[in-house]
Short mmCIF file of C-alpha atoms in Angstrom, two decimals:
data_model
loop_
_atom_site.label_atom_id
_atom_site.label_comp_id
_atom_site.label_asym_id
_atom_site.label_seq_id
_atom_site.Cartn_x
_atom_site.Cartn_y
_atom_site.Cartn_z
CA UNK A 104 10.59 -34.45 8.28
CA UNK A 105 11.68 -30.78 9.47
CA UNK A 106 13.32 -30.78 12.74
CA UNK A 107 12.43 -28.10 15.17
CA UNK A 108 14.10 -24.94 15.30
CA UNK A 109 16.12 -25.85 18.36
CA UNK A 110 18.93 -27.15 16.14
CA UNK A 111 18.72 -30.66 17.03
CA UNK A 112 20.44 -32.55 19.76
CA UNK A 113 19.27 -33.36 23.10
CA UNK A 114 18.06 -30.43 25.30
CA UNK A 115 18.17 -30.39 29.22
CA UNK A 116 14.86 -30.73 30.71
CA UNK A 117 12.70 -27.54 31.01
CA UNK A 118 13.97 -25.27 33.83
CA UNK A 119 17.53 -26.80 34.19
CA UNK A 120 20.54 -24.79 33.02
CA UNK A 121 18.41 -23.23 30.14
CA UNK A 122 15.95 -20.75 31.29
CA UNK A 123 13.44 -19.81 28.52
CA UNK A 124 13.66 -16.59 26.45
CA UNK A 125 9.84 -16.41 26.89
CA UNK A 126 9.66 -17.80 30.45
CA UNK A 127 8.68 -14.32 32.14
CA UNK A 128 5.00 -14.23 32.98
CA UNK A 129 3.56 -11.15 31.58
CA UNK A 130 0.20 -11.71 33.55
CA UNK A 131 -1.54 -11.21 30.26
CA UNK A 132 -4.27 -13.85 30.90
CA UNK A 133 -5.04 -17.14 29.42
CA UNK A 134 -4.06 -18.14 25.74
CA UNK A 135 -7.05 -18.06 23.55
CA UNK A 136 -7.21 -21.37 21.54
CA UNK A 137 -8.53 -21.16 17.90
CA UNK A 138 -8.31 -23.90 15.06
CA UNK A 139 -4.78 -24.12 13.55
CA UNK A 140 -4.23 -22.94 10.00
CA UNK A 141 -2.30 -25.36 7.59
CA UNK A 142 1.28 -24.18 6.95
CA UNK A 143 0.14 -23.50 3.36
CA UNK A 144 -2.51 -21.06 4.49
CA UNK A 145 -0.32 -19.30 7.02
CA UNK A 146 2.28 -18.66 3.98
CA UNK A 147 -0.28 -17.35 1.78
CA UNK A 148 -1.66 -15.11 4.47
CA UNK A 149 1.50 -13.61 5.52
CA UNK A 150 2.86 -13.23 2.04
CA UNK A 151 -0.05 -10.98 1.21
CA UNK A 152 0.25 -9.17 4.53
CA UNK A 153 3.97 -8.56 4.06
CA UNK A 154 3.61 -7.29 0.50
CA UNK A 155 1.24 -4.54 2.22
CA UNK A 156 3.96 -4.00 4.72
CA UNK A 157 7.05 -3.73 2.25
CA UNK A 158 5.22 -1.09 -0.08
CA UNK A 159 5.11 1.84 2.07
CA UNK A 160 8.77 1.77 3.02
CA UNK A 161 9.74 2.00 -0.62
CA UNK A 162 7.13 4.89 -1.15
CA UNK A 163 8.83 6.75 1.64
CA UNK A 164 12.32 6.20 0.68
CA UNK A 165 12.11 5.96 -2.99
CA UNK A 166 8.87 7.38 -4.59
CA UNK A 167 8.35 10.65 -2.35
CA UNK A 168 11.80 12.09 -3.10
CA UNK A 169 11.07 11.93 -6.92
CA UNK A 170 7.63 13.42 -6.54
CA UNK A 171 9.23 16.15 -4.51
CA UNK A 172 12.19 16.94 -6.59
CA UNK A 173 9.91 16.80 -9.75
CA UNK A 174 7.87 19.43 -8.25
CA UNK A 175 10.82 21.72 -7.58
CA UNK A 176 12.00 21.08 -4.05
CA UNK A 177 15.36 21.59 -3.05
CA UNK A 178 18.14 18.95 -2.26
CA UNK A 179 17.93 20.06 1.29
CA UNK A 180 14.01 19.66 1.59
CA UNK A 181 14.49 16.25 -0.38
CA UNK A 182 16.93 14.97 2.19
CA UNK A 183 14.86 16.23 5.10
CA UNK A 184 12.04 13.55 3.87
CA UNK A 185 14.09 10.85 5.41
CA UNK A 186 13.21 12.32 8.92
CA UNK A 187 9.54 11.15 7.94
CA UNK A 188 10.88 7.45 8.37
CA UNK A 189 11.57 8.11 11.99
CA UNK A 190 8.44 6.00 13.08
CA UNK A 191 10.11 2.86 11.79
CA UNK A 192 13.18 3.33 14.09
CA UNK A 193 11.31 4.32 17.25
CA UNK A 194 8.14 2.03 17.05
CA UNK A 195 9.50 0.03 19.88
CA UNK A 196 8.07 2.88 22.25
CA UNK A 197 4.67 2.24 21.37
CA UNK A 198 4.72 -1.72 20.70
CA UNK A 199 3.45 -2.41 24.29
CA UNK A 200 0.07 -0.60 23.05
CA UNK A 201 -0.23 -3.10 20.33
CA UNK A 202 0.11 -5.94 23.07
CA UNK A 203 -2.23 -4.39 25.56
CA UNK A 204 -5.11 -3.34 23.51
CA UNK A 205 -7.05 -4.96 20.76
CA UNK A 206 -6.54 -7.89 18.24
CA UNK A 207 -3.51 -7.93 15.86
CA UNK A 208 -6.12 -7.88 12.69
CA UNK A 209 -7.76 -4.74 14.21
CA UNK A 210 -4.37 -2.84 14.30
CA UNK A 211 -3.42 -4.14 11.04
CA UNK A 212 -6.76 -3.17 9.40
CA UNK A 213 -6.62 0.52 11.31
CA UNK A 214 -3.18 1.12 10.08
CA UNK A 215 -3.98 0.47 6.38
CA UNK A 216 -7.38 2.57 6.76
CA UNK A 217 -5.11 5.51 8.05
CA UNK A 218 -2.52 4.95 5.20
CA UNK A 219 -5.36 5.11 2.95
CA UNK A 220 -6.73 8.31 4.32
CA UNK A 221 -3.14 9.86 4.20
CA UNK A 222 -3.00 8.81 0.40
CA UNK A 223 -6.43 10.24 -0.34
CA UNK A 224 -5.20 13.59 1.39
CA UNK A 225 -1.81 13.36 -0.64
CA UNK A 226 -3.84 13.07 -3.85
CA UNK A 227 -5.97 16.13 -3.20
CA UNK A 228 -2.91 18.15 -2.38
CA UNK A 229 -0.59 16.94 -5.30
CA UNK A 230 -2.45 19.27 -7.77
CA UNK A 231 -2.04 22.45 -5.58
CA UNK A 232 1.39 23.52 -5.29
CA UNK A 233 0.69 25.72 -2.27
CA UNK A 234 -0.64 22.61 -0.42
CA UNK A 235 2.48 20.51 -1.42
CA UNK A 236 4.76 22.51 0.87
CA UNK A 237 2.27 23.05 3.82
CA UNK A 238 2.60 21.77 7.16
CA UNK A 239 -0.66 19.93 6.51
CA UNK A 240 0.86 17.96 3.85
CA UNK A 241 3.75 16.91 5.97
CA UNK A 242 1.43 15.78 8.61
CA UNK A 243 -0.16 13.69 6.19
CA UNK A 244 3.18 12.08 5.20
CA UNK A 245 3.83 11.39 8.70
CA UNK A 246 0.55 9.76 9.46
CA UNK A 247 1.46 7.50 6.58
CA UNK A 248 4.82 6.52 7.80
CA UNK A 249 3.30 6.10 11.65
CA UNK A 250 0.47 3.94 10.48
CA UNK A 251 2.84 1.76 8.45
CA UNK A 252 5.29 1.52 11.47
CA UNK A 253 2.40 0.54 13.73
CA UNK A 254 1.20 -2.06 10.97
CA UNK A 255 5.02 -3.61 11.19
CA UNK A 256 4.62 -4.00 14.87
CA UNK A 257 1.13 -5.82 14.83
CA UNK A 258 2.09 -7.94 11.74
CA UNK A 259 5.45 -9.04 13.24
CA UNK A 260 3.76 -10.27 16.26
CA UNK A 261 1.08 -11.81 14.40
CA UNK A 262 3.79 -13.91 12.61
CA UNK A 263 5.33 -14.94 15.67
CA UNK A 264 2.20 -16.19 17.19
CA UNK A 265 1.21 -18.08 13.97
CA UNK A 266 4.54 -19.84 13.76
CA UNK A 267 4.75 -23.48 15.35
CA UNK A 268 8.02 -25.17 16.19
CA UNK A 269 9.60 -26.08 12.85
CA UNK A 270 7.61 -23.47 10.90
CA UNK A 271 9.95 -20.24 11.57
CA UNK A 272 11.91 -21.10 8.51
CA UNK A 273 9.23 -21.31 5.81
CA UNK A 274 7.43 -18.45 7.43
CA UNK A 275 10.39 -16.16 7.40
CA UNK A 276 11.33 -17.18 3.72
CA UNK A 277 7.73 -15.73 2.69
CA UNK A 278 8.18 -12.85 4.82
CA UNK A 279 11.46 -11.88 3.18
CA UNK A 280 10.43 -12.78 -0.38
CA UNK A 281 7.13 -10.68 0.15
CA UNK A 282 8.53 -7.88 1.72
CA UNK A 283 11.34 -7.40 -0.99
CA UNK A 284 9.02 -8.14 -3.92
CA UNK A 285 6.94 -5.15 -2.54
CA UNK A 286 9.80 -2.92 -2.51
CA UNK A 287 11.30 -4.08 -5.83
CA UNK A 288 8.04 -4.07 -7.78
CA UNK A 289 5.82 -1.77 -6.07
CA UNK A 290 8.31 1.21 -6.11
CA UNK A 291 9.11 0.54 -10.06
CA UNK A 292 5.36 0.29 -10.78
CA UNK A 293 4.52 3.57 -8.95
CA UNK A 294 7.23 5.43 -10.56
CA UNK A 295 6.21 4.21 -13.91
CA UNK A 296 2.53 4.95 -13.52
CA UNK A 297 2.91 8.28 -11.88
CA UNK A 298 4.24 10.31 -14.95
CA UNK A 299 1.61 8.42 -17.40
CA UNK A 300 -1.68 8.89 -15.46
CA UNK A 301 -0.63 11.65 -13.33
CA UNK A 302 0.39 11.51 -9.64
CA UNK A 303 -2.81 12.56 -8.07
CA UNK A 304 -4.67 9.55 -9.94
CA UNK A 305 -1.90 7.42 -9.18
CA UNK A 306 -2.30 8.15 -5.40
CA UNK A 307 -6.26 7.85 -5.40
CA UNK A 308 -5.60 4.23 -6.81
CA UNK A 309 -3.35 3.78 -4.02
CA UNK A 310 -5.75 4.87 -1.44
CA UNK A 311 -8.31 2.60 -2.84
CA UNK A 312 -6.04 -0.31 -2.78
CA UNK A 313 -4.86 0.26 0.86
CA UNK A 314 -8.87 0.64 1.56
CA UNK A 315 -9.58 -2.79 0.25
CA UNK A 316 -6.77 -4.25 2.03
CA UNK A 317 -7.84 -2.65 5.33
CA UNK A 318 -11.21 -4.34 5.00
CA UNK A 319 -9.53 -7.63 4.08
CA UNK A 320 -7.46 -7.51 6.88
CA UNK A 321 -10.67 -7.67 9.16
CA UNK A 322 -11.13 -11.23 8.30
CA UNK A 323 -7.79 -12.51 9.09
CA UNK A 324 -7.95 -14.95 11.74
CA UNK A 325 -6.33 -14.32 14.94
CA UNK A 326 -3.01 -16.20 16.17
CA UNK A 327 -2.19 -17.10 19.63
CA UNK A 328 -2.51 -14.10 21.39
CA UNK A 329 -3.09 -14.04 25.06
CA UNK A 330 -6.02 -11.99 26.53
CA UNK A 331 -5.01 -8.63 27.59
CA UNK A 332 -5.98 -8.22 31.00
CA UNK A 333 -2.54 -6.87 32.29
CA UNK A 334 -2.03 -3.30 32.80
CA UNK A 335 0.48 -1.33 30.84
CA UNK A 336 2.80 -0.94 33.72
CA UNK A 337 2.99 -4.67 34.32
CA UNK A 338 3.45 -5.34 30.53
CA UNK A 339 6.19 -3.08 30.40
CA UNK A 340 7.86 -4.37 33.76
CA UNK A 341 7.54 -8.08 32.57
CA UNK A 342 9.28 -6.98 29.21
CA UNK A 343 11.90 -5.60 31.01
CA UNK A 344 12.42 -8.76 33.51
CA UNK A 345 12.71 -10.68 29.95
CA UNK A 346 15.44 -8.54 28.93
CA UNK A 347 17.36 -8.75 32.22
CA UNK A 348 17.47 -12.57 32.35
CA UNK A 349 20.93 -13.62 32.78
CA UNK A 350 20.58 -16.08 29.87
CA UNK A 351 19.60 -13.15 27.63
CA UNK A 352 22.88 -11.39 27.73
CA UNK A 353 24.63 -13.32 24.97
CA UNK A 354 21.54 -13.57 22.96
CA UNK A 355 21.16 -9.83 22.91
CA UNK A 356 24.82 -9.58 22.00
CA UNK A 357 24.14 -12.01 19.04
CA UNK A 358 21.18 -9.82 17.96
CA UNK A 359 23.50 -6.69 17.93
CA UNK A 360 26.47 -8.31 16.29
CA UNK A 361 25.11 -11.06 13.88
CA UNK A 362 24.69 -8.71 10.89
CA UNK A 363 27.49 -6.37 11.52
CA UNK A 364 29.54 -7.59 8.87
CA UNK A 365 26.77 -7.24 6.21
CA UNK A 366 25.95 -3.70 7.44
CA UNK A 367 29.59 -2.68 6.94
CA UNK A 368 29.93 -4.20 3.60
CA UNK A 369 26.48 -3.11 2.04
CA UNK A 370 27.15 0.87 1.82
CA UNK A 371 30.53 0.29 -0.07
CA UNK A 372 29.25 -2.14 -2.94
CA UNK A 373 27.75 0.08 -5.16
CA UNK A 374 30.50 2.81 -4.93
CA UNK A 375 32.98 -0.01 -5.77
CA UNK A 376 31.07 -0.80 -8.85
CA UNK A 377 31.21 2.72 -9.93
CA UNK A 378 34.85 3.01 -9.16
CA UNK A 379 35.55 -0.17 -11.22
CA UNK A 380 33.99 1.64 -14.28
CA UNK A 381 30.64 0.19 -14.78
CA UNK A 382 27.82 2.34 -15.98
CA UNK A 383 24.48 2.87 -14.01
CA UNK A 384 22.40 0.64 -16.31
CA UNK A 385 24.64 -2.42 -15.73
CA UNK A 386 24.79 -1.54 -11.92
CA UNK A 387 21.04 -1.47 -11.80
CA UNK A 388 20.64 -4.52 -13.80
CA UNK A 389 23.06 -6.75 -12.14
CA UNK A 390 23.70 -5.38 -8.19
CA UNK A 391 20.20 -4.18 -7.76
CA UNK A 392 17.62 -6.34 -9.66
CA UNK A 393 19.58 -9.64 -10.08
CA UNK A 394 21.23 -9.06 -6.58
CA UNK A 395 17.54 -8.90 -5.27
CA UNK A 396 16.56 -11.91 -6.82
CA UNK A 397 19.63 -13.73 -5.80
CA UNK A 398 18.73 -12.73 -1.92
CA UNK A 399 15.04 -13.85 -2.79
CA UNK A 400 16.54 -17.30 -3.82
CA UNK A 401 18.62 -17.46 -0.59
CA UNK A 402 15.77 -16.63 1.51
CA UNK A 403 13.65 -19.50 0.01
CA UNK A 404 16.63 -22.05 0.49
CA UNK A 405 17.39 -20.49 3.87
CA UNK A 406 13.88 -21.15 4.95
CA UNK A 407 14.00 -24.68 3.84
CA UNK A 408 17.37 -25.24 5.61
CA UNK A 409 16.24 -23.77 8.78
CA UNK A 410 13.22 -25.99 8.91
CA UNK A 411 15.33 -28.94 8.12
CA UNK A 412 18.26 -28.53 10.26
CA UNK A 413 17.07 -26.09 13.05
CA UNK A 414 17.54 -22.55 13.97
CA UNK A 415 20.87 -22.87 15.58
CA UNK A 416 22.75 -24.78 12.77
CA UNK A 417 21.24 -22.62 10.22
CA UNK A 418 22.16 -19.42 12.06
CA UNK A 419 25.76 -20.75 12.37
CA UNK A 420 26.39 -22.15 8.79
CA UNK A 421 24.27 -19.39 7.07
CA UNK A 422 25.93 -16.52 8.98
CA UNK A 423 29.39 -17.85 8.11
CA UNK A 424 28.44 -18.13 4.40
CA UNK A 425 27.34 -14.37 4.80
CA UNK A 426 30.56 -13.35 6.40
CA UNK A 427 32.67 -15.53 3.87
CA UNK A 428 30.90 -14.18 0.84
CA UNK A 429 32.33 -10.54 1.84
CA UNK A 430 35.81 -11.94 0.80
CA UNK A 431 34.44 -12.21 -2.82
CA UNK A 432 34.60 -8.37 -3.05
CA UNK A 433 38.14 -8.33 -1.45
CA UNK A 434 39.33 -10.67 -4.20
CA UNK A 435 37.52 -8.47 -6.90
CA UNK A 436 39.40 -5.39 -5.53
CA UNK A 437 42.61 -6.94 -5.31
CA UNK A 438 42.77 -9.27 -8.26
CA UNK A 439 40.60 -7.54 -10.88
CA UNK A 440 38.21 -10.41 -11.63
CA UNK A 441 36.67 -8.84 -14.50
CA UNK A 442 33.06 -8.45 -15.36
CA UNK A 443 32.08 -12.05 -15.03
CA UNK A 444 33.89 -12.33 -11.67
CA UNK A 445 32.20 -9.16 -10.14
CA UNK A 446 28.86 -10.36 -11.44
CA UNK A 447 29.32 -13.69 -9.68
CA UNK A 448 30.71 -12.23 -6.39
CA UNK A 449 27.78 -9.90 -6.33
CA UNK A 450 25.24 -12.64 -6.90
CA UNK A 451 26.75 -14.96 -4.27
CA UNK A 452 27.11 -12.37 -1.75
CA UNK A 453 23.31 -11.31 -2.14
CA UNK A 454 22.30 -14.99 -2.04
CA UNK A 455 24.14 -15.78 1.38
CA UNK A 456 22.53 -12.48 2.54
CA UNK A 457 19.29 -14.15 1.92
CA UNK A 458 20.29 -17.34 3.58
CA UNK A 459 21.42 -15.62 6.89
CA UNK A 460 18.54 -13.38 7.25
CA UNK A 461 15.95 -15.96 7.28
CA UNK A 462 17.85 -18.01 9.87
CA UNK A 463 18.18 -14.76 11.74
CA UNK A 464 14.44 -13.81 11.76
CA UNK A 465 13.65 -17.35 12.87
CA UNK A 466 16.23 -16.82 15.93
CA UNK A 467 14.35 -13.58 16.86
CA UNK A 468 11.07 -15.52 16.73
CA UNK A 469 12.47 -18.13 19.25
CA UNK A 470 13.74 -15.37 21.44
CA UNK A 471 10.66 -13.46 21.90
CA UNK A 472 8.04 -16.29 22.13
CA UNK A 473 4.39 -15.46 21.90
CA UNK A 474 3.74 -13.49 24.94
CA UNK A 475 3.98 -9.68 24.48
CA UNK A 476 5.14 -10.63 20.94
CA UNK A 477 4.63 -6.97 19.49
CA UNK A 478 6.84 -5.38 22.40
CA UNK A 479 9.71 -8.25 22.26
CA UNK A 480 9.97 -8.49 18.61
CA UNK A 481 10.19 -4.58 18.20
CA UNK A 482 12.76 -4.72 20.93
CA UNK A 483 14.92 -7.21 19.05
CA UNK A 484 14.59 -5.73 15.52
CA UNK A 485 15.42 -2.14 16.78
CA UNK A 486 18.62 -3.63 18.67
CA UNK A 487 19.66 -5.50 15.53
CA UNK A 488 19.15 -2.41 13.31
CA UNK A 489 21.27 -0.08 15.80
CA UNK A 490 24.70 -0.83 14.11
CA UNK A 491 23.44 -0.21 10.65
CA UNK A 492 23.78 3.42 11.05
CA UNK A 493 26.67 3.33 13.27
CA UNK A 494 28.76 1.01 11.05
CA UNK A 495 27.44 2.16 7.66
CA UNK A 496 28.12 5.67 8.66
CA UNK A 497 31.96 5.11 9.26
CA UNK A 498 32.11 2.66 6.18
CA UNK A 499 33.26 5.34 3.84
CA UNK A 500 35.98 6.58 6.16
CA UNK A 501 37.43 3.28 6.64
CA UNK A 502 37.19 2.25 2.91
CA UNK A 503 39.13 5.52 2.09
CA UNK A 504 41.70 4.87 4.65
CA UNK A 505 42.29 1.28 3.81
CA UNK A 506 41.18 0.95 0.19
CA UNK A 507 38.50 -1.37 -0.92
CA UNK A 508 40.50 -4.78 -0.76
CA UNK A 509 41.59 -4.40 2.92
CA UNK A 510 38.27 -2.91 3.93
CA UNK A 511 36.19 -5.75 2.27
CA UNK A 512 38.27 -8.28 4.13
CA UNK A 513 37.89 -6.28 7.28
CA UNK A 514 33.98 -6.75 6.92
CA UNK A 515 34.58 -10.39 7.19
CA UNK A 516 36.36 -10.04 10.27
CA UNK A 517 33.63 -7.99 11.70
CA UNK A 518 31.22 -11.10 11.04
CA UNK A 519 32.97 -13.36 13.41
CA UNK A 520 32.12 -12.24 17.07
CA UNK A 521 28.66 -12.74 16.42
CA UNK A 522 29.13 -16.25 15.03
CA UNK A 523 31.36 -17.08 18.10
CA UNK A 524 28.32 -16.30 20.42
CA UNK A 525 25.94 -18.88 18.76
CA UNK A 526 26.98 -21.86 20.78
CA UNK A 527 26.20 -19.88 23.98
CA UNK A 528 22.47 -19.11 23.08
CA UNK A 529 21.75 -22.60 21.71
CA UNK A 530 20.35 -23.85 25.21
CA UNK A 531 18.01 -20.70 25.25
CA UNK A 532 16.72 -21.28 21.81
CA UNK A 533 16.00 -25.07 22.68
CA UNK A 534 14.13 -24.09 25.93
CA UNK A 535 12.05 -21.29 24.10
CA UNK A 536 11.20 -23.93 21.49
CA UNK A 537 9.94 -26.38 24.20
CA UNK A 538 7.79 -23.59 25.81
CA UNK A 539 5.96 -22.77 22.68
#
């Protein structure tokens, strides 16, 4: 039988030496009781919703730049498109609105509807070059990313509220798999379809798909969301008190540091493939496509392991596997392992990354609890993403200065500080699980 996410072992009685991560009262009112869904129903439901969540990101990051460049945009203009992704970075600032007003399904449905309207507007503008560069078209793109970021806030909170103790692992496995499937398959499908039937027609079809998804989202059953009687001020104040709990300090440091080794490694893996003399076709097939499949397999196994052994053991052992897998690249750089060796190193590293991310998401779920889940989960994910740009931005400088081999070894060292914090947060996670 799956164990709880506490990681097993005896836990101190509630309130003794282990304050709950979710113990601060948000004054949000009584929890509404609803019939429970089976785990299978939850996984199917969340899988469909996270496919809809992953598709907009790949559109913004992979498809829009292709469309603009084919339309004659300068590289400077194409680069500036990345600024339209800002809502995914700053979504924490309006997450309290999602907690305060309405139901999760209404937010998800409204976000999908606005994305559908944006796609319809984009379809009308794509056939007219004058409109393609106008402020109105840029506003449509921004509406799309703003709505998608808001959908992510509501959906993450919904997943937290659906998860019961012991279900975090399978739920996050499906979440990771569905999201990566949308990014891998959705972007490729759009880029293949657009040139064949025309971008306007493709975008009309996308608008129709999102519109249907918006209507379907209205029938999604609600999770364990508290009624919203708290004011915005009290909601924000309660979230700040939650963050300021003394027991939260090591947990927040762990959120910040857990993926630093991975963030440092990732920007340099594909350049290493290029410098090792491999062509773009092989890099795409192995490092990107097969690597994604390996990470999906890791996520599935990671979900099973998290449910079987608990969040804390999974967080420790899968995090250790993620850090040690970086050494494979160090060996490949130092010893020239050849084609088979580099393929193996790449697939193992991606597999271990999938293991770790599932356990990490289960840990974030345990930390935020179900009260004000939208705000708290958005805060934690924003904190975890903070080192990505900082560490990734300096990865090239460090690799140039040290060389690939020493730099890849350094990324393993960077993974260790977060792992050392895990025993410190175990009582907090155990307490949070008991309070669900």
